[in-house]
CSV table of N, CA, C and O in Angstrom, one decimal:
chain,number,residue,atom,x,y,z
A,8,UNK,N,98.2,57.4,1.3
A,8,UNK,CA,99.1,58.3,0.5
A,8,UNK,C,100.6,58.0,0.7
A,8,UNK,O,101.4,58.4,-0.1
A,9,UNK,N,100.9,57.2,1.8
A,9,UNK,CA,102.3,56.9,2.0
A,9,UNK,C,102.7,55.5,1.7
A,9,UNK,O,103.8,55.0,2.0
A,10,UNK,N,101.8,54.7,1.1
A,10,UNK,CA,102.1,53.3,0.8
A,10,UNK,C,101.8,52.3,1.9
A,10,UNK,O,102.1,51.2,1.8
A,11,UNK,N,101.2,52.8,3.0
A,11,UNK,CA,100.9,51.9,4.1
A,11,UNK,C,99.6,51.1,3.8
A,11,UNK,O,98.6,51.7,3.2
A,12,UNK,N,99.5,49.9,4.2
A,12,UNK,CA,98.3,49.0,4.1
A,12,UNK,C,98.0,48.6,5.5
A,12,UNK,O,98.8,48.1,6.3
A,13,UNK,N,96.7,48.6,5.8
A,13,UNK,CA,96.2,48.1,7.1
A,13,UNK,C,95.1,47.1,6.9
A,13,UNK,O,94.2,47.4,6.1
A,14,UNK,N,95.1,46.0,7.6
A,14,UNK,CA,94.1,45.0,7.6
A,14,UNK,C,93.3,45.1,8.8
A,14,UNK,O,93.8,44.9,9.9
A,15,UNK,N,92.0,45.4,8.7
A,15,UNK,CA,91.1,45.6,9.8
A,15,UNK,C,90.1,44.5,10.0
A,15,UNK,O,89.7,43.9,9.0
A,16,UNK,N,89.7,44.3,11.2
A,16,UNK,CA,88.5,43.5,11.5
A,16,UNK,C,87.4,44.4,11.8
A,16,UNK,O,87.6,45.5,12.4
A,17,UNK,N,86.2,44.1,11.4
A,17,UNK,CA,85.0,45.0,11.5
A,17,UNK,C,84.7,45.3,13.0
A,17,UNK,O,84.2,46.4,13.3
A,18,UNK,N,85.1,44.5,13.9
A,18,UNK,CA,84.8,44.8,15.3
A,18,UNK,C,85.8,45.6,16.1
A,18,UNK,O,85.6,45.8,17.3
A,19,UNK,N,86.9,46.0,15.4
A,19,UNK,CA,87.9,46.8,16.1
A,19,UNK,C,88.4,48.0,15.3
A,19,UNK,O,88.5,47.9,14.1
A,20,UNK,N,88.7,49.0,16.0
A,20,UNK,CA,89.3,50.2,15.2
A,20,UNK,C,90.8,50.0,15.0
A,20,UNK,O,91.3,50.8,14.2
A,21,UNK,N,91.4,49.1,15.6
A,21,UNK,CA,92.8,48.9,15.5
A,21,UNK,C,93.1,47.8,14.4
A,21,UNK,O,92.4,46.8,14.4
A,22,UNK,N,94.1,47.9,13.6
A,22,UNK,CA,94.3,47.0,12.5
A,22,UNK,C,94.9,45.6,13.1
A,22,UNK,O,95.6,45.6,14.1
A,23,UNK,N,94.5,44.5,12.4
A,23,UNK,CA,95.1,43.2,12.8
A,23,UNK,C,96.5,43.2,12.3
A,23,UNK,O,97.4,42.6,13.0
A,24,UNK,N,96.8,43.8,11.1
A,24,UNK,CA,98.1,43.8,10.5
A,24,UNK,C,98.3,45.2,9.9
A,24,UNK,O,97.3,45.8,9.5
A,25,UNK,N,99.5,45.6,9.9
A,25,UNK,CA,99.9,46.9,9.2
A,25,UNK,C,101.2,46.7,8.5
A,25,UNK,O,102.2,46.3,9.1
A,26,UNK,N,101.2,47.1,7.3
A,26,UNK,CA,102.5,47.1,6.5
A,26,UNK,C,102.8,48.5,6.1
A,26,UNK,O,102.2,49.1,5.2
A,27,UNK,N,103.8,49.1,6.7
A,27,UNK,CA,104.3,50.4,6.5
A,27,UNK,C,105.2,50.4,5.2
A,27,UNK,O,106.0,49.5,5.0
A,28,UNK,N,105.0,51.5,4.4
A,28,UNK,CA,105.9,51.7,3.3
A,28,UNK,C,105.9,50.5,2.3
A,28,UNK,O,107.0,50.1,1.8
A,29,UNK,N,104.8,49.9,2.1
A,29,UNK,CA,104.7,48.6,1.3
A,29,UNK,C,104.9,48.9,-0.2
A,29,UNK,O,105.2,47.9,-0.9
A,30,UNK,N,104.9,50.1,-0.6
A,30,UNK,CA,105.1,50.5,-2.0
A,30,UNK,C,106.3,51.4,-2.2
A,30,UNK,O,106.3,52.2,-3.1
A,31,UNK,N,107.2,51.4,-1.3
A,31,UNK,CA,108.4,52.3,-1.3
A,31,UNK,C,108.0,53.7,-1.2
A,31,UNK,O,108.6,54.5,-1.9
A,32,UNK,N,106.9,54.0,-0.5
A,32,UNK,CA,106.4,55.4,-0.3
A,32,UNK,C,105.5,55.9,-1.4
A,32,UNK,O,105.0,57.0,-1.3
A,33,UNK,N,105.2,55.1,-2.4
A,33,UNK,CA,104.3,55.6,-3.5
A,33,UNK,C,102.9,55.5,-3.0
A,33,UNK,O,102.5,54.5,-2.3
A,34,UNK,N,102.0,56.5,-3.3
A,34,UNK,CA,100.6,56.4,-2.9
A,34,UNK,C,99.9,55.2,-3.5
A,34,UNK,O,100.3,54.8,-4.7
A,35,UNK,N,99.0,54.6,-2.8
A,35,UNK,CA,98.3,53.5,-3.3
A,35,UNK,C,97.0,54.0,-4.0
A,35,UNK,O,96.3,54.8,-3.5
A,36,UNK,N,96.8,53.6,-5.3
A,36,UNK,CA,95.7,54.0,-6.1
A,36,UNK,C,94.5,53.0,-5.9
A,36,UNK,O,93.4,53.5,-5.9
A,37,UNK,N,94.8,51.7,-5.8
A,37,UNK,CA,93.7,50.8,-5.7
A,37,UNK,C,94.2,49.5,-4.9
A,37,UNK,O,95.4,49.2,-5.0
A,38,UNK,N,93.3,48.9,-4.2
A,38,UNK,CA,93.6,47.6,-3.5
A,38,UNK,C,92.3,46.8,-3.7
A,38,UNK,O,91.2,47.2,-3.4
A,39,UNK,N,92.5,45.6,-4.2
A,39,UNK,CA,91.4,44.7,-4.4
A,39,UNK,C,91.7,43.3,-3.9
A,39,UNK,O,92.8,42.8,-4.2
A,40,UNK,N,90.8,42.6,-3.2
A,40,UNK,CA,90.9,41.2,-2.8
A,40,UNK,C,90.7,40.3,-4.0
A,40,UNK,O,89.8,40.6,-4.9
A,41,UNK,N,91.4,39.2,-4.1
A,41,UNK,CA,91.1,38.2,-5.2
A,41,UNK,C,89.7,37.6,-4.9
A,41,UNK,O,89.3,37.4,-3.8
A,42,UNK,N,89.0,37.4,-6.0
A,42,UNK,CA,87.6,36.8,-5.9
A,42,UNK,C,87.6,35.3,-5.7
A,42,UNK,O,86.6,34.8,-5.3
A,43,UNK,N,88.7,34.7,-6.0
A,43,UNK,CA,88.7,33.2,-6.0
A,43,UNK,C,89.6,32.7,-4.8
A,43,UNK,O,89.5,31.5,-4.6
A,44,UNK,N,90.4,33.5,-4.2
A,44,UNK,CA,91.3,33.0,-3.1
A,44,UNK,C,91.3,34.1,-2.0
A,44,UNK,O,92.0,35.1,-2.2
A,45,UNK,N,90.7,33.8,-0.9
A,45,UNK,CA,90.5,34.8,0.1
A,45,UNK,C,91.8,35.4,0.7
A,45,UNK,O,91.8,36.5,1.2
A,46,UNK,N,92.9,34.8,0.7
A,46,UNK,CA,94.1,35.3,1.3
A,46,UNK,C,95.0,36.1,0.4
A,46,UNK,O,96.0,36.6,0.7
A,47,UNK,N,94.5,36.4,-0.9
A,47,UNK,CA,95.3,37.1,-1.9
A,47,UNK,C,94.6,38.5,-2.1
A,47,UNK,O,93.4,38.5,-2.3
A,48,UNK,N,95.5,39.5,-2.2
A,48,UNK,CA,95.0,40.8,-2.7
A,48,UNK,C,96.0,41.5,-3.5
A,48,UNK,O,97.2,41.1,-3.5
A,49,UNK,N,95.6,42.4,-4.3
A,49,UNK,CA,96.4,43.1,-5.3
A,49,UNK,C,96.4,44.6,-4.9
A,49,UNK,O,95.4,45.2,-4.6
A,50,UNK,N,97.6,45.2,-5.1
A,50,UNK,CA,97.8,46.7,-4.8
A,50,UNK,C,98.3,47.3,-6.1
A,50,UNK,O,99.3,46.8,-6.7
A,51,UNK,N,97.8,48.5,-6.5
A,51,UNK,CA,98.3,49.3,-7.5
A,51,UNK,C,98.8,50.6,-6.9
A,51,UNK,O,98.0,51.3,-6.2
A,52,UNK,N,100.0,50.9,-7.2
A,52,UNK,CA,100.6,52.2,-6.7
A,52,UNK,C,100.6,53.3,-7.8
A,52,UNK,O,100.3,53.0,-9.0
A,53,UNK,N,101.0,54.5,-7.4
A,53,UNK,CA,101.0,55.6,-8.4
A,53,UNK,C,102.0,55.5,-9.4
A,53,UNK,O,102.0,56.3,-10.4
A,54,UNK,N,103.0,54.6,-9.3
A,54,UNK,CA,104.0,54.4,-10.3
A,54,UNK,C,103.7,53.3,-11.3
A,54,UNK,O,104.6,52.8,-12.0
A,55,UNK,N,102.4,52.8,-11.3
A,55,UNK,CA,102.0,51.7,-12.1
A,55,UNK,C,102.6,50.4,-11.8
A,55,UNK,O,102.9,49.6,-12.7
A,56,UNK,N,102.9,50.2,-10.5
A,56,UNK,CA,103.4,48.9,-10.0
A,56,UNK,C,102.2,48.1,-9.4
A,56,UNK,O,101.4,48.7,-8.7
A,57,UNK,N,102.1,46.8,-9.8
A,57,UNK,CA,101.1,46.0,-9.2
A,57,UNK,C,101.8,45.0,-8.2
A,57,UNK,O,102.8,44.3,-8.6
A,58,UNK,N,101.3,45.0,-7.0
A,58,UNK,CA,101.9,44.1,-6.0
A,58,UNK,C,100.9,43.0,-5.7
A,58,UNK,O,99.7,43.3,-5.5
A,59,UNK,N,101.4,41.7,-5.6
A,59,UNK,CA,100.5,40.6,-5.3
A,59,UNK,C,100.9,40.1,-3.9
A,59,UNK,O,102.0,39.8,-3.6
A,60,UNK,N,99.9,40.1,-3.0
A,60,UNK,CA,100.1,39.7,-1.6
A,60,UNK,C,99.3,38.4,-1.5
A,60,UNK,O,98.2,38.3,-1.8
A,61,UNK,N,100.0,37.3,-1.0
A,61,UNK,CA,99.4,36.1,-0.6
A,61,UNK,C,99.7,35.8,0.9
A,61,UNK,O,100.8,35.5,1.2
A,62,UNK,N,98.8,36.1,1.7
A,62,UNK,CA,99.0,36.1,3.2
A,62,UNK,C,99.3,34.7,3.7
A,62,UNK,O,99.9,34.5,4.8
A,63,UNK,N,98.9,33.6,2.9
A,63,UNK,CA,99.3,32.3,3.3
A,63,UNK,C,100.7,31.9,3.0
A,63,UNK,O,101.3,31.1,3.6
A,64,UNK,N,101.2,32.6,2.0
A,64,UNK,CA,102.6,32.3,1.6
A,64,UNK,C,103.6,33.2,2.3
A,64,UNK,O,104.7,32.8,2.8
A,65,UNK,N,103.3,34.5,2.5
A,65,UNK,CA,104.1,35.4,3.2
A,65,UNK,C,103.3,36.6,3.7
A,65,UNK,O,102.7,37.3,2.9
A,66,UNK,N,103.2,36.8,5.0
A,66,UNK,CA,102.4,37.9,5.5
A,66,UNK,C,103.2,39.1,5.9
A,66,UNK,O,102.7,40.0,6.5
A,67,UNK,N,104.5,39.1,5.4
A,67,UNK,CA,105.3,40.3,5.7
A,67,UNK,C,105.6,41.1,4.4
A,67,UNK,O,105.8,42.4,4.5
A,68,UNK,N,105.6,40.5,3.3
A,68,UNK,CA,106.0,41.2,2.0
A,68,UNK,C,105.1,40.7,0.9
A,68,UNK,O,104.6,39.5,0.9
A,69,UNK,N,105.0,41.4,-0.2
A,69,UNK,CA,104.3,40.9,-1.4
A,69,UNK,C,105.1,39.7,-2.0
A,69,UNK,O,106.3,39.7,-1.9
A,70,UNK,N,104.3,38.8,-2.6
A,70,UNK,CA,105.0,37.6,-3.2
A,70,UNK,C,105.4,37.9,-4.6
A,70,UNK,O,106.2,37.2,-5.2
A,71,UNK,N,104.9,39.0,-5.2
A,71,UNK,CA,105.3,39.4,-6.6
A,71,UNK,C,105.0,40.8,-6.8
A,71,UNK,O,104.2,41.5,-6.1
A,72,UNK,N,105.8,41.4,-7.7
A,72,UNK,CA,105.6,42.8,-8.1
A,72,UNK,C,105.8,42.9,-9.6
A,72,UNK,O,106.7,42.3,-10.2
A,73,UNK,N,104.9,43.6,-10.3
A,73,UNK,CA,104.9,43.7,-11.8
A,73,UNK,C,104.8,45.2,-12.1
A,73,UNK,O,103.8,45.8,-11.6
A,74,UNK,N,105.7,45.7,-12.9
A,74,UNK,CA,105.6,47.1,-13.3
A,74,UNK,C,104.9,47.1,-14.7
A,74,UNK,O,105.2,46.3,-15.6
A,75,UNK,N,103.9,48.0,-14.9
A,75,UNK,CA,103.2,48.1,-16.2
A,75,UNK,C,104.0,49.2,-16.9
A,75,UNK,O,103.9,50.4,-16.5
A,76,UNK,N,104.7,48.9,-18.0
A,76,UNK,CA,105.5,49.8,-18.7
A,76,UNK,C,104.7,50.7,-19.6
A,76,UNK,O,103.6,50.5,-19.9
A,77,UNK,N,105.3,51.8,-20.0
A,77,UNK,CA,104.9,52.8,-21.0
A,77,UNK,C,103.8,53.7,-20.7
A,77,UNK,O,103.7,54.8,-21.3
A,78,UNK,N,102.9,53.4,-19.8
A,78,UNK,CA,101.8,54.3,-19.6
A,78,UNK,C,101.2,54.2,-18.2
A,78,UNK,O,101.2,53.1,-17.7
A,79,UNK,N,100.8,55.3,-17.6
A,79,UNK,CA,100.3,55.3,-16.3
A,79,UNK,C,98.9,54.5,-16.2
A,79,UNK,O,98.0,54.7,-17.0
A,80,UNK,N,98.8,53.6,-15.2
A,80,UNK,CA,97.6,52.9,-14.9
A,80,UNK,C,96.8,53.8,-13.9
A,80,UNK,O,97.4,54.1,-12.9
A,81,UNK,N,95.6,54.1,-14.2
A,81,UNK,CA,94.8,55.0,-13.2
A,81,UNK,C,93.9,54.2,-12.3
A,81,UNK,O,93.6,54.7,-11.2
A,82,UNK,N,93.6,53.0,-12.6
A,82,UNK,CA,92.8,52.1,-11.7
A,82,UNK,C,92.8,50.7,-12.2
A,82,UNK,O,93.3,50.4,-13.3
A,83,UNK,N,92.4,49.8,-11.3
A,83,UNK,CA,92.3,48.4,-11.6
A,83,UNK,C,91.1,47.8,-11.0
A,83,UNK,O,90.5,48.3,-10.1
A,84,UNK,N,90.7,46.7,-11.6
A,84,UNK,CA,89.5,45.8,-11.1
A,84,UNK,C,89.9,44.4,-11.2
A,84,UNK,O,90.5,44.0,-12.2
A,85,UNK,N,89.6,43.6,-10.3
A,85,UNK,CA,89.9,42.2,-10.3
A,85,UNK,C,88.7,41.4,-10.9
A,85,UNK,O,87.5,41.7,-10.6
A,86,UNK,N,89.0,40.5,-11.8
A,86,UNK,CA,88.0,39.7,-12.5
A,86,UNK,C,88.1,38.3,-12.1
A,86,UNK,O,89.2,37.7,-12.0
A,87,UNK,N,86.9,37.6,-11.9
A,87,UNK,CA,86.9,36.2,-11.6
A,87,UNK,C,85.6,35.8,-11.2
A,87,UNK,O,84.7,36.6,-10.9
A,88,UNK,N,85.4,34.5,-11.1
A,88,UNK,CA,84.1,33.9,-10.7
A,88,UNK,C,84.3,33.1,-9.4
A,88,UNK,O,84.8,31.9,-9.5
A,89,UNK,N,84.0,33.6,-8.3
A,89,UNK,CA,84.3,32.9,-7.0
A,89,UNK,C,83.6,31.5,-6.9
A,89,UNK,O,84.1,30.6,-6.2
A,90,UNK,N,82.5,31.3,-7.6
A,90,UNK,CA,81.8,30.1,-7.4
A,90,UNK,C,82.4,29.0,-8.3
A,90,UNK,O,82.0,27.8,-8.2
A,91,UNK,N,83.3,29.3,-9.2
A,91,UNK,CA,84.0,28.3,-10.1
A,91,UNK,C,85.4,28.1,-9.5
A,91,UNK,O,86.1,29.0,-9.1
A,92,UNK,N,85.8,26.8,-9.7
A,92,UNK,CA,87.1,26.4,-9.2
A,92,UNK,C,88.1,26.2,-10.3
A,92,UNK,O,89.1,25.5,-10.1
A,93,UNK,N,87.9,26.9,-11.4
A,93,UNK,CA,88.8,26.7,-12.6
A,93,UNK,C,90.1,27.5,-12.5
A,93,UNK,O,91.0,27.3,-13.3
A,94,UNK,N,90.2,28.3,-11.5
A,94,UNK,CA,91.5,29.0,-11.3
A,94,UNK,C,91.7,30.2,-12.2
A,94,UNK,O,92.8,30.7,-12.3
A,95,UNK,N,90.6,30.7,-12.9
A,95,UNK,CA,90.8,31.9,-13.7
A,95,UNK,C,90.6,33.1,-12.9
A,95,UNK,O,89.5,33.3,-12.2
A,96,UNK,N,91.6,34.0,-12.9
A,96,UNK,CA,91.5,35.3,-12.2
A,96,UNK,C,92.3,36.3,-13.0
A,96,UNK,O,93.4,36.0,-13.5
A,97,UNK,N,91.7,37.4,-13.2
A,97,UNK,CA,92.4,38.4,-14.0
A,97,UNK,C,92.3,39.8,-13.4
A,97,UNK,O,91.6,40.0,-12.4
A,98,UNK,N,93.1,40.7,-13.9
A,98,UNK,CA,93.1,42.1,-13.4
A,98,UNK,C,92.9,43.0,-14.7
A,98,UNK,O,93.6,42.9,-15.7
A,99,UNK,N,91.9,43.8,-14.6
A,99,UNK,CA,91.6,44.8,-15.7
A,99,UNK,C,92.3,46.1,-15.3
A,99,UNK,O,92.1,46.6,-14.2
A,100,UNK,N,93.2,46.6,-16.1
A,100,UNK,CA,94.0,47.8,-15.8
A,100,UNK,C,93.5,48.9,-16.8
A,100,UNK,O,93.5,48.8,-18.0
A,101,UNK,N,93.1,50.0,-16.2
A,101,UNK,CA,92.7,51.2,-17.0
A,101,UNK,C,93.8,52.2,-17.1
A,101,UNK,O,94.3,52.6,-16.1
A,102,UNK,N,94.2,52.5,-18.3
A,102,UNK,CA,95.4,53.4,-18.5
A,102,UNK,C,94.9,54.8,-18.8
A,102,UNK,O,93.7,55.0,-19.1
A,103,UNK,N,95.8,55.7,-18.7
A,103,UNK,CA,95.5,57.2,-18.9
A,103,UNK,C,94.9,57.5,-20.2
A,103,UNK,O,94.0,58.3,-20.4
A,104,UNK,N,95.3,56.7,-21.2
A,104,UNK,CA,94.8,56.9,-22.6
A,104,UNK,C,93.4,56.4,-22.8
A,104,UNK,O,92.7,56.7,-23.8
A,105,UNK,N,92.8,55.7,-21.8
A,105,UNK,CA,91.5,55.1,-21.9
A,105,UNK,C,91.6,53.6,-22.3
A,105,UNK,O,90.6,53.0,-22.4
A,106,UNK,N,92.8,53.1,-22.7
A,106,UNK,CA,93.0,51.8,-23.0
A,106,UNK,C,92.8,50.9,-21.8
A,106,UNK,O,93.2,51.2,-20.7
A,107,UNK,N,92.2,49.7,-22.0
A,107,UNK,CA,92.0,48.7,-21.0
A,107,UNK,C,92.9,47.5,-21.3
A,107,UNK,O,92.9,47.0,-22.4
A,108,UNK,N,93.7,47.1,-20.3
A,108,UNK,CA,94.6,45.9,-20.5
A,108,UNK,C,94.1,44.9,-19.5
A,108,UNK,O,93.9,45.2,-18.3
A,109,UNK,N,93.9,43.6,-19.9
A,109,UNK,CA,93.6,42.6,-19.0
A,109,UNK,C,94.7,41.6,-18.9
A,109,UNK,O,95.2,41.1,-19.9
A,110,UNK,N,95.1,41.3,-17.7
A,110,UNK,CA,96.2,40.4,-17.4
A,110,UNK,C,95.6,39.2,-16.6
A,110,UNK,O,94.9,39.5,-15.6
A,111,UNK,N,96.0,38.0,-16.9
A,111,UNK,CA,95.6,36.9,-16.1
A,111,UNK,C,96.7,36.6,-15.0
A,111,UNK,O,97.9,36.7,-15.3
A,112,UNK,N,96.2,36.1,-13.9
A,112,UNK,CA,97.1,35.8,-12.7
A,112,UNK,C,97.5,34.3,-12.8
A,112,UNK,O,96.6,33.5,-13.2
A,113,UNK,N,98.7,34.0,-12.3
A,113,UNK,CA,99.1,32.6,-12.3
A,113,UNK,C,98.1,31.8,-11.4
A,113,UNK,O,97.6,32.4,-10.4
A,114,UNK,N,97.9,30.6,-11.8
A,114,UNK,CA,96.9,29.8,-11.0
A,114,UNK,C,97.3,29.6,-9.6
A,114,UNK,O,96.4,29.4,-8.7
A,115,UNK,N,98.5,29.6,-9.2
A,115,UNK,CA,98.9,29.4,-7.8
A,115,UNK,C,98.3,30.6,-6.9
A,115,UNK,O,98.2,30.4,-5.7
A,116,UNK,N,98.0,31.7,-7.5
A,116,UNK,CA,97.4,32.8,-6.7
A,116,UNK,C,95.9,32.9,-7.0
A,116,UNK,O,95.2,33.8,-6.4
A,117,UNK,N,95.4,32.0,-7.8
A,117,UNK,CA,94.0,32.1,-8.2
A,117,UNK,C,93.1,31.0,-7.6
A,117,UNK,O,92.0,31.1,-7.4
A,118,UNK,N,93.8,29.8,-7.5
A,118,UNK,CA,93.0,28.6,-7.1
A,118,UNK,C,92.6,28.7,-5.6
A,118,UNK,O,93.3,29.2,-4.8
A,119,UNK,N,91.3,28.3,-5.3
A,119,UNK,CA,90.8,28.4,-4.0
A,119,UNK,C,91.7,27.5,-3.0
A,119,UNK,O,92.3,26.6,-3.4
């Protein structure tokens, strides 16, 4: 609820990494790992901002942030085929109106 993200290992109750206030205090609505690149994950906050984290590029801050204009996004799902190396990775965004928007991710964050 405060925008904090914690990365845990299954064998410990303590996080390996913790990023406080990663969304400028906005509650996190969804967090999803990339299906094609293990070090990348996506965060959606309550203000319809999407943050892309690539832990191999920067483990302190997101590498990109995109605001979805005009309408609140209520959830997201990551799309991709992990067994294929074509670099296609997308995010499906569900908006308040019921509309679904699919955005594709740059190959640098999608390639294995």
